[in-house]
């Protein structure tokens, strides 16, 4: 069992920033992730609201953040965290699928995962026309019609990305107006390759033996099937926090509760970024949370002596 001052769980923008701050305070820091570092940034094409860059590709920003953390002495450790248990207030055991680490302070930065529609056909056609990642799968739909389900920032920005690579994008939204930032809405409404299907609830994703052929929606009380080859779903996120249930640090939806210092109710366990209960889930806010938690982990360890 390897011991660290701080273990950061999750290497998205929040976790990479927290790890950077803790390492620069001369602490030994392990940054764990169950996948490739970068988190949700890896599934994002252009990021246009991160200060210092007019536009930057998600994987490029991930790489820059990762290099900053590693160059400051952070150790990247692969592992899928299953649970945190407490020996005493000071000693935390972090169990992964293959290992166990010990730390005095833990920063949870496990982010969030796409929410599913929960309709028939969604699981059956996953990878066969149903996708949650335009950047990963958009190219499979070159010259084909696709649908995007949702009306927030992710739905519209990824819809715009899809409009560049596909024949046509039909945005299916359950309300009569979008929630996305105005700048994205303006671009979408001016894009000749984007259509909008309003006030429509998706009831089913239909297909032939192998691939998606359409989306069944209910509009004004009537069912209709919109023909399409692909369905990209962006209807919000759920927190990645089930593995921390034993700590009792979440609300009923699973968002981790913290104060402004990113402290949970367990001393020495901090939570940051999208997994935390907060209003604006973005890269900038995850990074801000990370800086605060990294510094506060240092102060917590100082006070332990
Ligand atoms: P995440 O980025 O979610 O990273 C969490 C990490 O934790 C992941 O790497 C995951 O593998 C790891 N993890 C989870 N569970 C475990 C476990 N049990 N064990 C080990 N590791 C684990 N924001 C913007 O500011 N601008 C944008 O333009 C923008 N566009 C977006 C486009 C899309 C399609 C999406 C999906 C999101 C977009 N966002 C954008 C939102 C932004 O990406 C998130 O707010 C941000 O990534 C949250 O960072 P995070 O560090 O909290 O978590």
Short mmCIF file of C-alpha atoms and ligand atoms in Angstrom, two decimals:
data_model
loop_
_atom_site.label_atom_id
_atom_site.label_comp_id
_atom_site.label_asym_id
_atom_site.label_seq_id
_atom_site.Cartn_x
_atom_site.Cartn_y
_atom_site.Cartn_z
CA UNK A 1 0.00 0.00 0.00
CA UNK A 2 1.60 3.24 -1.11
CA UNK A 3 1.14 6.29 1.10
CA UNK A 4 0.70 9.88 -0.12
CA UNK A 5 -0.08 13.20 1.52
CA UNK A 6 -2.92 13.73 -0.94
CA UNK A 7 -4.81 11.43 -3.30
CA UNK A 8 -6.87 13.15 -5.99
CA UNK A 9 -9.58 10.90 -7.49
CA UNK A 10 -10.30 11.88 -11.10
CA UNK A 11 -8.03 13.57 -13.63
CA UNK A 12 -10.43 15.97 -15.31
CA UNK A 13 -9.74 19.73 -15.24
CA UNK A 14 -10.76 19.92 -11.56
CA UNK A 15 -8.58 17.04 -10.42
CA UNK A 16 -5.56 18.10 -12.50
CA UNK A 17 -5.71 21.61 -11.01
CA UNK A 18 -6.11 20.35 -7.43
CA UNK A 19 -3.17 17.98 -7.92
CA UNK A 20 -1.04 20.82 -9.36
CA UNK A 21 -1.75 23.10 -6.39
CA UNK A 22 -1.10 20.37 -3.82
CA UNK A 23 2.16 19.30 -5.50
CA UNK A 24 3.38 22.91 -5.69
CA UNK A 25 2.87 23.07 -1.91
CA UNK A 26 5.50 20.31 -1.74
CA UNK A 27 3.07 17.51 -0.90
CA UNK A 28 3.29 13.98 -2.31
CA UNK A 29 0.32 13.65 -4.64
CA UNK A 30 -1.22 10.72 -6.53
CA UNK A 31 -3.82 11.56 -9.18
CA UNK A 32 -6.00 8.54 -9.94
CA UNK A 33 -8.18 7.97 -12.96
CA UNK A 34 -10.03 4.97 -14.36
CA UNK A 35 -9.52 6.19 -17.90
CA UNK A 36 -7.46 8.61 -19.88
CA UNK A 37 -6.72 11.94 -18.15
CA UNK A 38 -8.75 14.94 -19.29
CA UNK A 39 -12.24 13.81 -18.27
CA UNK A 40 -15.10 15.28 -20.27
CA UNK A 41 -12.70 17.59 -22.15
CA UNK A 42 -11.71 14.57 -24.23
CA UNK A 43 -15.23 14.48 -25.68
CA UNK A 44 -15.31 18.18 -26.53
CA UNK A 45 -14.31 19.59 -29.87
CA UNK A 46 -13.82 23.36 -29.56
CA UNK A 47 -13.63 25.05 -26.16
CA UNK A 48 -14.26 28.76 -26.66
CA UNK A 49 -14.83 29.94 -23.10
CA UNK A 50 -11.59 29.03 -21.37
CA UNK A 51 -9.63 32.26 -20.74
CA UNK A 52 -6.41 32.66 -22.69
CA UNK A 53 -7.61 30.74 -25.77
CA UNK A 54 -9.96 32.03 -28.46
CA UNK A 55 -10.59 28.39 -29.22
CA UNK A 56 -8.81 25.21 -28.18
CA UNK A 57 -9.56 21.53 -28.81
CA UNK A 58 -10.59 19.60 -25.68
CA UNK A 59 -7.80 16.98 -25.90
CA UNK A 60 -5.19 19.75 -26.42
CA UNK A 61 -6.28 21.58 -23.25
CA UNK A 62 -6.26 18.23 -21.40
CA UNK A 63 -2.68 17.60 -22.48
CA UNK A 64 -1.55 21.06 -21.35
CA UNK A 65 -3.19 20.67 -17.92
CA UNK A 66 -1.76 17.17 -17.53
CA UNK A 67 1.77 18.35 -18.35
CA UNK A 68 1.47 21.17 -15.79
CA UNK A 69 0.49 18.67 -13.08
CA UNK A 70 3.10 16.05 -13.96
CA UNK A 71 5.89 18.66 -14.26
CA UNK A 72 5.04 19.78 -10.72
CA UNK A 73 5.66 16.28 -9.38
CA UNK A 74 2.18 14.72 -9.46
CA UNK A 75 2.16 10.93 -9.94
CA UNK A 76 -0.54 9.64 -12.30
CA UNK A 77 -1.95 6.30 -11.14
CA UNK A 78 -4.41 4.22 -13.15
CA UNK A 79 -7.28 2.78 -11.10
CA UNK A 80 -11.05 2.62 -10.78
CA UNK A 81 -11.86 3.78 -7.24
CA UNK A 82 -14.40 1.53 -5.49
CA UNK A 83 -14.50 3.01 -1.99
CA UNK A 84 -12.85 5.26 0.59
CA UNK A 85 -12.68 3.98 4.16
CA UNK A 86 -11.41 5.76 7.25
CA UNK A 87 -8.94 4.24 9.73
CA UNK A 88 -9.06 7.32 11.89
CA UNK A 89 -9.79 10.96 11.07
CA UNK A 90 -6.34 11.31 9.52
CA UNK A 91 -5.88 8.05 7.60
CA UNK A 92 -7.94 7.41 4.50
CA UNK A 93 -7.80 4.16 2.50
CA UNK A 94 -8.60 4.51 -1.18
CA UNK A 95 -9.50 1.14 -2.69
CA UNK A 96 -9.28 0.75 -6.45
CA UNK A 97 -10.14 -2.28 -8.60
CA UNK A 98 -6.50 -3.40 -8.37
CA UNK A 99 -4.78 -1.61 -5.49
CA UNK A 100 -5.10 0.30 -2.26
CA UNK A 101 -3.59 3.72 -1.51
CA UNK A 102 -3.35 5.59 1.79
CA UNK A 103 -3.57 9.35 2.20
CA UNK A 104 -4.21 11.94 4.88
CA UNK A 105 -6.23 14.12 2.52
CA UNK A 106 -8.44 13.08 -0.40
CA UNK A 107 -9.84 15.30 -3.13
CA UNK A 108 -12.81 13.79 -4.99
CA UNK A 109 -12.98 15.05 -8.59
CA UNK A 110 -14.89 12.24 -10.28
CA UNK A 111 -17.10 14.51 -12.37
CA UNK A 112 -20.32 13.49 -14.02
CA UNK A 113 -21.56 11.17 -16.79
CA UNK A 114 -24.19 11.71 -19.47
CA UNK A 115 -27.78 11.12 -18.40
CA UNK A 116 -29.69 8.53 -20.40
CA UNK A 117 -33.12 9.09 -21.91
CA UNK A 118 -34.31 5.76 -20.55
CA UNK A 119 -36.47 4.95 -23.58
CA UNK A 120 -36.80 1.67 -25.53
CA UNK A 121 -34.09 1.29 -28.15
CA UNK A 122 -31.52 3.48 -26.37
CA UNK A 123 -29.43 0.59 -25.05
CA UNK A 124 -30.20 -1.73 -27.96
CA UNK A 125 -28.77 0.75 -30.50
CA UNK A 126 -25.90 2.10 -28.36
CA UNK A 127 -22.92 2.21 -30.70
CA UNK A 128 -25.27 1.42 -33.61
CA UNK A 129 -26.59 4.93 -34.11
CA UNK A 130 -27.08 6.06 -30.50
CA UNK A 131 -24.20 8.15 -29.15
CA UNK A 132 -23.38 10.57 -26.35
CA UNK A 133 -20.21 11.92 -27.99
CA UNK A 134 -20.27 13.85 -31.27
CA UNK A 135 -16.49 14.20 -31.37
CA UNK A 136 -16.02 10.44 -31.00
CA UNK A 137 -18.74 9.25 -33.38
CA UNK A 138 -19.74 12.16 -35.66
CA UNK A 139 -17.50 11.04 -38.52
CA UNK A 140 -19.50 7.78 -38.86
CA UNK A 141 -22.46 9.88 -40.03
CA UNK A 142 -20.81 11.77 -42.87
CA UNK A 143 -23.50 12.79 -45.41
CA UNK A 144 -26.26 11.33 -43.23
CA UNK A 145 -29.08 12.92 -41.23
CA UNK A 146 -28.69 12.90 -37.44
CA UNK A 147 -30.79 14.04 -34.50
CA UNK A 148 -29.57 15.76 -31.34
CA UNK A 149 -31.74 15.44 -28.25
CA UNK A 150 -31.45 18.36 -25.79
CA UNK A 151 -31.40 22.15 -25.71
CA UNK A 152 -28.52 23.17 -23.42
CA UNK A 153 -24.93 24.24 -24.15
CA UNK A 154 -23.65 20.72 -24.80
CA UNK A 155 -26.52 19.82 -27.15
CA UNK A 156 -26.14 22.98 -29.24
CA UNK A 157 -22.35 23.18 -29.36
CA UNK A 158 -22.11 19.49 -30.28
CA UNK A 159 -24.98 19.97 -32.76
CA UNK A 160 -22.94 22.70 -34.44
CA UNK A 161 -19.98 20.35 -34.59
CA UNK A 162 -22.18 17.66 -36.18
CA UNK A 163 -23.52 20.17 -38.73
CA UNK A 164 -19.95 20.39 -40.05
CA UNK A 165 -19.59 16.68 -40.62
CA UNK A 166 -23.11 15.38 -41.35
CA UNK A 167 -25.79 16.21 -43.95
CA UNK A 168 -28.36 17.65 -41.54
CA UNK A 169 -28.93 17.99 -37.79
CA UNK A 170 -32.42 17.93 -36.29
CA UNK A 171 -32.43 19.26 -32.71
CA UNK A 172 -35.26 17.61 -30.79
CA UNK A 173 -36.18 19.54 -27.66
CA UNK A 174 -38.99 19.07 -25.17
CA UNK A 175 -39.55 22.82 -24.74
CA UNK A 176 -40.28 25.66 -27.18
CA UNK A 177 -36.95 27.42 -26.65
CA UNK A 178 -33.34 26.52 -26.04
CA UNK A 179 -31.43 26.83 -22.76
CA UNK A 180 -28.00 27.23 -24.43
CA UNK A 181 -25.96 30.45 -24.26
CA UNK A 182 -27.21 33.12 -26.68
CA UNK A 183 -24.03 33.03 -28.77
CA UNK A 184 -24.56 29.30 -29.47
CA UNK A 185 -28.27 29.79 -30.17
CA UNK A 186 -27.51 32.54 -32.72
CA UNK A 187 -25.02 30.30 -34.50
CA UNK A 188 -27.42 27.35 -34.52
CA UNK A 189 -30.39 29.37 -35.86
CA UNK A 190 -28.18 30.79 -38.61
CA UNK A 191 -26.84 27.38 -39.61
CA UNK A 192 -28.57 26.14 -42.79
CA UNK A 193 -27.92 22.54 -41.80
CA UNK A 194 -29.75 22.72 -38.46
CA UNK A 195 -33.49 22.18 -37.95
CA UNK A 196 -35.50 22.26 -34.73
CA UNK A 197 -38.31 20.01 -33.57
CA UNK A 198 -39.92 21.76 -30.59
CA UNK A 199 -42.15 20.55 -27.75
CA UNK A 200 -41.31 16.96 -28.51
CA UNK A 201 -40.59 14.15 -26.07
CA UNK A 202 -38.61 11.18 -27.30
CA UNK A 203 -40.57 7.98 -26.72
CA UNK A 204 -38.44 5.40 -28.51
CA UNK A 205 -35.41 4.97 -30.74
CA UNK A 206 -36.31 2.67 -33.61
CA UNK A 207 -34.22 0.75 -36.09
CA UNK A 208 -33.86 -2.25 -38.35
CA UNK A 209 -31.93 -5.39 -37.38
CA UNK A 210 -28.68 -3.46 -37.00
CA UNK A 211 -28.91 0.34 -37.04
CA UNK A 212 -31.06 3.25 -35.98
CA UNK A 213 -33.59 4.38 -38.58
CA UNK A 214 -35.60 6.93 -36.60
CA UNK A 215 -36.73 8.58 -33.40
CA UNK A 216 -40.32 8.23 -32.25
CA UNK A 217 -41.49 11.43 -30.55
CA UNK A 218 -44.71 12.68 -29.04
CA UNK A 219 -45.63 16.20 -30.10
CA UNK A 220 -48.87 17.91 -29.07
CA UNK A 221 -50.30 14.57 -28.03
CA UNK A 222 -49.47 12.87 -31.35
CA UNK A 223 -46.82 10.25 -32.03
CA UNK A 224 -44.59 10.65 -35.06
CA UNK A 225 -41.38 9.03 -36.23
CA UNK A 226 -38.57 11.26 -37.44
CA UNK A 227 -36.29 9.36 -39.83
CA UNK A 228 -32.61 9.61 -38.87
CA UNK A 229 -29.42 7.56 -38.95
CA UNK A 230 -27.99 8.74 -35.65
CA UNK A 231 -29.21 10.05 -32.30
CA UNK A 232 -26.87 12.12 -30.13
CA UNK A 233 -28.20 12.54 -26.60
CA UNK A 234 -27.30 15.58 -24.43
CA UNK A 235 -29.90 15.88 -21.70
CA UNK A 236 -27.72 16.57 -18.67
CA UNK A 237 -25.50 14.64 -16.33
CA UNK A 238 -25.52 12.39 -13.30
CA UNK A 239 -22.76 12.60 -10.66
CA UNK A 240 -20.11 9.87 -10.39
CA UNK A 241 -20.46 9.44 -6.64
CA UNK A 242 -22.07 6.02 -5.96
CA UNK A 243 -18.75 4.63 -4.69
CA UNK A 244 -18.74 7.19 -1.86
CA UNK A 245 -22.20 6.26 -0.51
CA UNK A 246 -20.71 4.98 2.77
CA UNK A 247 -19.41 8.48 3.59
CA UNK A 248 -22.86 10.13 3.55
CA UNK A 249 -21.60 13.24 1.80
CA UNK A 250 -24.17 13.59 -1.00
CA UNK A 251 -27.67 14.93 -1.39
CA UNK A 252 -30.49 12.63 -2.51
CA UNK A 253 -29.50 13.01 -6.18
CA UNK A 254 -25.89 12.05 -5.49
CA UNK A 255 -24.28 15.49 -5.83
CA UNK A 256 -21.56 15.89 -3.17
CA UNK A 257 -22.24 18.66 -0.66
CA UNK A 258 -19.37 21.00 0.25
CA UNK A 259 -18.88 24.44 1.74
CA UNK A 260 -17.11 27.29 -0.12
CA UNK A 261 -13.74 25.78 0.91
CA UNK A 262 -14.63 22.53 -0.95
CA UNK A 263 -14.74 20.67 2.39
CA UNK A 264 -17.22 17.81 2.74
CA UNK A 265 -18.61 16.84 6.14
CA UNK A 266 -15.66 14.41 6.55
CA UNK A 267 -12.49 16.23 7.71
CA UNK A 268 -9.73 15.93 5.11
CA UNK A 269 -12.06 14.87 2.29
CA UNK A 270 -12.71 17.57 -0.28
CA UNK A 271 -14.90 17.49 -3.40
CA UNK A 272 -14.62 19.64 -6.52
CA UNK A 273 -15.90 20.14 -10.05
CA UNK A 274 -18.98 18.59 -11.66
CA UNK A 275 -19.54 15.97 -8.94
CA UNK A 276 -20.21 18.77 -6.44
CA UNK A 277 -23.62 20.33 -5.87
CA UNK A 278 -23.33 23.72 -7.60
CA UNK A 279 -24.97 25.82 -10.28
CA UNK A 280 -22.45 26.21 -13.09
CA UNK A 281 -20.63 23.05 -14.21
CA UNK A 282 -17.87 24.19 -16.53
CA UNK A 283 -14.10 23.82 -16.97
CA UNK A 284 -13.44 27.24 -15.41
CA UNK A 285 -15.47 26.41 -12.30
CA UNK A 286 -13.88 22.95 -11.97
CA UNK A 287 -10.44 24.57 -12.21
CA UNK A 288 -11.42 27.20 -9.60
CA UNK A 289 -12.67 24.50 -7.22
CA UNK A 290 -9.44 22.58 -7.80
CA UNK A 291 -7.21 25.49 -6.80
CA UNK A 292 -9.18 26.03 -3.59
CA UNK A 293 -9.15 22.33 -2.63
CA UNK A 294 -5.42 21.89 -3.41
CA UNK A 295 -4.54 24.81 -1.16
CA UNK A 296 -6.97 23.73 1.58
CA UNK A 297 -5.61 20.17 1.55
CA UNK A 298 -2.20 21.69 2.28
CA UNK A 299 -3.60 23.79 5.15
CA UNK A 300 -5.46 20.77 6.55
CA UNK A 301 -2.25 18.71 6.60
CA UNK A 302 -0.27 21.60 8.16
CA UNK A 303 -2.76 21.82 11.00
CA UNK A 304 -2.50 18.03 11.57
CA UNK A 305 1.21 18.66 12.07
P1 LIG B 1 -14.69 15.43 -15.42
O1 LIG B 1 -14.19 16.21 -16.57
O2 LIG B 1 -15.99 14.73 -15.54
O3 LIG B 1 -13.56 14.36 -15.02
C1 LIG B 1 -13.79 13.39 -14.04
C2 LIG B 1 -12.72 12.31 -14.14
O4 LIG B 1 -12.93 11.40 -13.04
C3 LIG B 1 -12.82 11.48 -15.42
O5 LIG B 1 -11.56 11.45 -16.06
C4 LIG B 1 -13.25 10.08 -14.93
O6 LIG B 1 -12.65 9.03 -15.69
C5 LIG B 1 -12.71 10.06 -13.50
N1 LIG B 1 -13.43 9.13 -12.63
C6 LIG B 1 -14.77 9.05 -12.43
N2 LIG B 1 -15.05 8.06 -11.55
C7 LIG B 1 -13.87 7.52 -11.21
C8 LIG B 1 -13.50 6.44 -10.34
N3 LIG B 1 -14.39 5.71 -9.65
N4 LIG B 1 -12.19 6.13 -10.20
C9 LIG B 1 -11.25 6.85 -10.88
N5 LIG B 1 -11.54 7.87 -11.72
C10 LIG B 1 -12.83 8.19 -11.87
N6 LIG B 1 -17.19 23.17 -20.24
C11 LIG B 1 -16.69 24.37 -20.61
O7 LIG B 1 -16.24 25.13 -19.76
N7 LIG B 1 -16.66 24.74 -21.93
C12 LIG B 1 -17.11 23.92 -22.93
O8 LIG B 1 -17.07 24.29 -24.12
C13 LIG B 1 -17.65 22.65 -22.57
N8 LIG B 1 -18.13 21.81 -23.51
C14 LIG B 1 -18.57 20.58 -23.14
C15 LIG B 1 -18.98 19.69 -24.15
C16 LIG B 1 -19.42 18.42 -23.82
C17 LIG B 1 -19.86 17.46 -24.88
C18 LIG B 1 -19.42 18.00 -22.45
C19 LIG B 1 -19.86 16.60 -22.10
C20 LIG B 1 -19.01 18.89 -21.45
C21 LIG B 1 -18.59 20.18 -21.78
N9 LIG B 1 -18.18 21.09 -20.80
C22 LIG B 1 -17.67 22.31 -21.18
C23 LIG B 1 -18.27 20.76 -19.37
C24 LIG B 1 -16.88 20.41 -18.78
O9 LIG B 1 -16.26 19.46 -19.62
C25 LIG B 1 -17.02 19.88 -17.36
O10 LIG B 1 -17.67 20.87 -16.58
C26 LIG B 1 -15.65 19.59 -16.74
O11 LIG B 1 -14.95 18.64 -17.51
C27 LIG B 1 -15.81 19.04 -15.32
O12 LIG B 1 -14.54 18.73 -14.84
P2 LIG B 1 -14.31 17.73 -13.62
O13 LIG B 1 -12.84 17.72 -13.37
O14 LIG B 1 -15.21 18.08 -12.50
O15 LIG B 1 -14.82 16.30 -14.10
#
